[in-house]
């Protein structure tokens, strides 16, 4: 909501830039006018995307999450059965995914393979590199 308010506050400045560029004469050869109109289009696109995201957002009550099975917003520690390497991921929505922070989208093959399973389960995941097997070691909130 804060980002939306900040973007909407930029509208008057862009309107003014368009008006100033228009006052400079011939619009067909006015680079300032073209740049201001392009900036306006980009701003309106960002505002539209944020409004769409807000309209489709759902608030999830953390207290209602459980750790019996893997679900959205769970932090899951898994072990690659073949290599023995362990890794922890938090399963989030596509908009929140950030691999550097250990957040993977619920639409990824690994998350899809883990969803609905319990600690101790060994799941097979079809990934671009082939079929991988992971053992679920821990499920946290």
PDB file of C-alpha atoms in Angstrom:
ATOM      1  CA  UNK A   1       0.000   0.000   0.000  1.00  0.00           C
ATOM      2  CA  UNK A   2       2.909   2.314   0.791  1.00  0.00           C
ATOM      3  CA  UNK A   3       4.485   1.696  -2.615  1.00  0.00           C
ATOM      4  CA  UNK A   4       1.132   2.325  -4.305  1.00  0.00           C
ATOM      5  CA  UNK A   5       0.752   5.653  -2.497  1.00  0.00           C
ATOM      6  CA  UNK A   6       4.290   6.676  -3.482  1.00  0.00           C
ATOM      7  CA  UNK A   7       3.668   5.846  -7.144  1.00  0.00           C
ATOM      8  CA  UNK A   8       0.335   7.648  -7.204  1.00  0.00           C
ATOM      9  CA  UNK A   9       2.037  10.713  -5.690  1.00  0.00           C
ATOM     10  CA  UNK A  10       4.282  10.857  -8.785  1.00  0.00           C
ATOM     11  CA  UNK A  11       1.324  11.376 -11.144  1.00  0.00           C
ATOM     12  CA  UNK A  12       1.177  15.192 -10.778  1.00  0.00           C
ATOM     13  CA  UNK A  13       4.911  15.534 -11.455  1.00  0.00           C
ATOM     14  CA  UNK A  14       4.665  13.509 -14.656  1.00  0.00           C
ATOM     15  CA  UNK A  15       1.572  15.465 -15.748  1.00  0.00           C
ATOM     16  CA  UNK A  16       3.522  18.674 -15.238  1.00  0.00           C
ATOM     17  CA  UNK A  17       6.505  17.322 -17.222  1.00  0.00           C
ATOM     18  CA  UNK A  18       4.155  16.437 -20.101  1.00  0.00           C
ATOM     19  CA  UNK A  19       2.565  19.902 -20.003  1.00  0.00           C
ATOM     20  CA  UNK A  20       5.969  21.624 -20.011  1.00  0.00           C
ATOM     21  CA  UNK A  21       7.172  19.500 -22.927  1.00  0.00           C
ATOM     22  CA  UNK A  22       3.944  20.188 -24.831  1.00  0.00           C
ATOM     23  CA  UNK A  23       4.469  23.931 -24.381  1.00  0.00           C
ATOM     24  CA  UNK A  24       7.822  23.676 -26.188  1.00  0.00           C
ATOM     25  CA  UNK A  25       6.194  23.259 -29.557  1.00  0.00           C
ATOM     26  CA  UNK A  26       5.966  20.564 -32.220  1.00  0.00           C
ATOM     27  CA  UNK A  27       5.190  17.234 -30.515  1.00  0.00           C
ATOM     28  CA  UNK A  28       6.313  15.120 -33.471  1.00  0.00           C
ATOM     29  CA  UNK A  29       9.972  15.999 -32.857  1.00  0.00           C
ATOM     30  CA  UNK A  30       9.857  16.631 -29.113  1.00  0.00           C
ATOM     31  CA  UNK A  31      12.007  14.059 -27.292  1.00  0.00           C
ATOM     32  CA  UNK A  32      11.096  15.486 -23.868  1.00  0.00           C
ATOM     33  CA  UNK A  33       7.405  14.950 -24.587  1.00  0.00           C
ATOM     34  CA  UNK A  34       8.023  11.378 -25.760  1.00  0.00           C
ATOM     35  CA  UNK A  35      10.104  10.625 -22.655  1.00  0.00           C
ATOM     36  CA  UNK A  36       7.470  12.114 -20.330  1.00  0.00           C
ATOM     37  CA  UNK A  37       4.676  10.131 -22.017  1.00  0.00           C
ATOM     38  CA  UNK A  38       6.758   6.943 -21.762  1.00  0.00           C
ATOM     39  CA  UNK A  39       7.426   7.619 -18.061  1.00  0.00           C
ATOM     40  CA  UNK A  40       3.695   8.138 -17.561  1.00  0.00           C
ATOM     41  CA  UNK A  41       2.948   4.807 -19.254  1.00  0.00           C
ATOM     42  CA  UNK A  42       5.481   2.964 -17.112  1.00  0.00           C
ATOM     43  CA  UNK A  43       4.124   4.562 -13.938  1.00  0.00           C
ATOM     44  CA  UNK A  44       0.538   3.665 -14.796  1.00  0.00           C
ATOM     45  CA  UNK A  45       1.613   0.080 -15.580  1.00  0.00           C
ATOM     46  CA  UNK A  46       3.311  -0.240 -12.162  1.00  0.00           C
ATOM     47  CA  UNK A  47       0.268   1.220 -10.403  1.00  0.00           C
ATOM     48  CA  UNK A  48      -2.006  -1.194 -12.261  1.00  0.00           C
ATOM     49  CA  UNK A  49       0.139  -4.219 -11.340  1.00  0.00           C
ATOM     50  CA  UNK A  50       0.221  -3.265  -7.661  1.00  0.00           C
ATOM     51  CA  UNK A  51      -3.542  -2.688  -7.579  1.00  0.00           C
ATOM     52  CA  UNK A  52      -4.069  -6.096  -9.198  1.00  0.00           C
ATOM     53  CA  UNK A  53      -1.755  -7.717  -6.643  1.00  0.00           C
ATOM     54  CA  UNK A  54      -3.610  -6.049  -3.759  1.00  0.00           C
ATOM     55  CA  UNK A  55      -6.990  -7.072  -5.166  1.00  0.00           C
ATOM     56  CA  UNK A  56      -5.969 -10.729  -5.375  1.00  0.00           C
ATOM     57  CA  UNK A  57      -4.018 -10.831  -2.087  1.00  0.00           C
ATOM     58  CA  UNK A  58      -5.059 -13.161   0.709  1.00  0.00           C
ATOM     59  CA  UNK A  59      -4.095 -12.700   4.328  1.00  0.00           C
ATOM     60  CA  UNK A  60      -2.890 -15.915   5.917  1.00  0.00           C
ATOM     61  CA  UNK A  61      -3.110 -16.341   9.679  1.00  0.00           C
ATOM     62  CA  UNK A  62       0.246 -17.787  10.830  1.00  0.00           C
ATOM     63  CA  UNK A  63      -1.417 -19.371  13.847  1.00  0.00           C
ATOM     64  CA  UNK A  64      -3.491 -21.585  11.551  1.00  0.00           C
ATOM     65  CA  UNK A  65      -0.459 -23.009   9.771  1.00  0.00           C
ATOM     66  CA  UNK A  66       0.603 -26.471  10.824  1.00  0.00           C
ATOM     67  CA  UNK A  67       3.788 -28.416  10.496  1.00  0.00           C
ATOM     68  CA  UNK A  68       2.243 -31.855   9.996  1.00  0.00           C
ATOM     69  CA  UNK A  69       2.450 -31.607   6.208  1.00  0.00           C
ATOM     70  CA  UNK A  70       4.331 -29.295   3.861  1.00  0.00           C
ATOM     71  CA  UNK A  71       2.213 -26.334   2.811  1.00  0.00           C
ATOM     72  CA  UNK A  72       2.574 -22.736   1.683  1.00  0.00           C
ATOM     73  CA  UNK A  73       4.706 -20.589   4.055  1.00  0.00           C
ATOM     74  CA  UNK A  74       6.355 -23.599   5.692  1.00  0.00           C
ATOM     75  CA  UNK A  75      10.121 -23.681   6.080  1.00  0.00           C
ATOM     76  CA  UNK A  76      11.184 -27.136   4.945  1.00  0.00           C
ATOM     77  CA  UNK A  77      14.576 -28.766   5.468  1.00  0.00           C
ATOM     78  CA  UNK A  78      15.275 -31.486   2.922  1.00  0.00           C
ATOM     79  CA  UNK A  79      18.162 -33.814   2.203  1.00  0.00           C
ATOM     80  CA  UNK A  80      19.154 -34.908  -1.277  1.00  0.00           C
ATOM     81  CA  UNK A  81      19.164 -38.702  -0.939  1.00  0.00           C
ATOM     82  CA  UNK A  82      21.891 -39.162  -3.559  1.00  0.00           C
ATOM     83  CA  UNK A  83      24.357 -36.469  -2.413  1.00  0.00           C
ATOM     84  CA  UNK A  84      23.441 -36.178   1.277  1.00  0.00           C
ATOM     85  CA  UNK A  85      23.343 -32.388   0.935  1.00  0.00           C
ATOM     86  CA  UNK A  86      20.721 -30.634   3.066  1.00  0.00           C
ATOM     87  CA  UNK A  87      19.019 -27.369   2.263  1.00  0.00           C
ATOM     88  CA  UNK A  88      16.202 -25.344   3.798  1.00  0.00           C
ATOM     89  CA  UNK A  89      13.557 -23.582   1.723  1.00  0.00           C
ATOM     90  CA  UNK A  90      10.521 -21.530   2.600  1.00  0.00           C
ATOM     91  CA  UNK A  91       7.661 -22.174   0.188  1.00  0.00           C
ATOM     92  CA  UNK A  92       6.056 -18.894  -0.862  1.00  0.00           C
ATOM     93  CA  UNK A  93       3.933 -17.439  -3.641  1.00  0.00           C
ATOM     94  CA  UNK A  94       5.474 -16.662  -6.997  1.00  0.00           C
ATOM     95  CA  UNK A  95       5.678 -12.925  -6.223  1.00  0.00           C
ATOM     96  CA  UNK A  96       7.689 -13.499  -3.048  1.00  0.00           C
ATOM     97  CA  UNK A  97      10.155 -16.058  -4.412  1.00  0.00           C
ATOM     98  CA  UNK A  98      13.818 -15.177  -3.860  1.00  0.00           C
ATOM     99  CA  UNK A  99      16.338 -18.010  -4.005  1.00  0.00           C
ATOM    100  CA  UNK A 100      19.038 -15.943  -2.254  1.00  0.00           C
ATOM    101  CA  UNK A 101      16.742 -15.730   0.764  1.00  0.00           C
ATOM    102  CA  UNK A 102      15.853 -19.419   0.534  1.00  0.00           C
ATOM    103  CA  UNK A 103      12.310 -18.682  -0.668  1.00  0.00           C
ATOM    104  CA  UNK A 104      11.039 -20.828  -3.530  1.00  0.00           C
ATOM    105  CA  UNK A 105       7.811 -20.444  -5.417  1.00  0.00           C
ATOM    106  CA  UNK A 106       5.081 -22.970  -4.757  1.00  0.00           C
ATOM    107  CA  UNK A 107       4.960 -23.530  -8.520  1.00  0.00           C
ATOM    108  CA  UNK A 108       8.553 -24.831  -8.779  1.00  0.00           C
ATOM    109  CA  UNK A 109       9.091 -28.562  -9.300  1.00  0.00           C
ATOM    110  CA  UNK A 110      10.741 -28.971  -5.879  1.00  0.00           C
ATOM    111  CA  UNK A 111       7.919 -27.194  -4.022  1.00  0.00           C
ATOM    112  CA  UNK A 112       5.289 -29.086  -6.004  1.00  0.00           C
ATOM    113  CA  UNK A 113       6.966 -32.364  -5.046  1.00  0.00           C
ATOM    114  CA  UNK A 114       7.114 -31.436  -1.351  1.00  0.00           C
ATOM    115  CA  UNK A 115       3.607 -30.023  -0.863  1.00  0.00           C
ATOM    116  CA  UNK A 116       1.334 -32.338   1.089  1.00  0.00           C
ATOM    117  CA  UNK A 117       4.119 -34.631   2.377  1.00  0.00           C
ATOM    118  CA  UNK A 118       5.283 -35.283   5.972  1.00  0.00           C
ATOM    119  CA  UNK A 119       8.587 -35.433   7.825  1.00  0.00           C
ATOM    120  CA  UNK A 120      10.378 -38.654   6.903  1.00  0.00           C
ATOM    121  CA  UNK A 121       8.769 -38.921   3.472  1.00  0.00           C
ATOM    122  CA  UNK A 122      11.075 -39.394   0.514  1.00  0.00           C
ATOM    123  CA  UNK A 123       9.726 -37.547  -2.501  1.00  0.00           C
ATOM    124  CA  UNK A 124      10.743 -37.819  -6.133  1.00  0.00           C
ATOM    125  CA  UNK A 125      10.952 -34.527  -7.988  1.00  0.00           C
ATOM    126  CA  UNK A 126      11.193 -34.238 -11.738  1.00  0.00           C
ATOM    127  CA  UNK A 127      13.555 -31.356 -12.425  1.00  0.00           C
ATOM    128  CA  UNK A 128      15.313 -30.197 -15.601  1.00  0.00           C
ATOM    129  CA  UNK A 129      18.401 -32.178 -14.513  1.00  0.00           C
ATOM    130  CA  UNK A 130      16.388 -35.384 -14.063  1.00  0.00           C
ATOM    131  CA  UNK A 131      14.591 -37.108 -11.222  1.00  0.00           C
ATOM    132  CA  UNK A 132      15.807 -36.083  -7.769  1.00  0.00           C
ATOM    133  CA  UNK A 133      14.933 -37.727  -4.452  1.00  0.00           C
ATOM    134  CA  UNK A 134      14.590 -35.670  -1.298  1.00  0.00           C
ATOM    135  CA  UNK A 135      13.929 -36.750   2.255  1.00  0.00           C
ATOM    136  CA  UNK A 136      11.924 -34.280   4.326  1.00  0.00           C
ATOM    137  CA  UNK A 137      13.858 -33.741   7.566  1.00  0.00           C
ATOM    138  CA  UNK A 138      11.962 -30.874   9.191  1.00  0.00           C
ATOM    139  CA  UNK A 139       8.858 -28.708   8.659  1.00  0.00           C
ATOM    140  CA  UNK A 140       8.678 -25.378  10.490  1.00  0.00           C
ATOM    141  CA  UNK A 141       6.620 -22.202  10.414  1.00  0.00           C
TER     142      UNK A 141
END
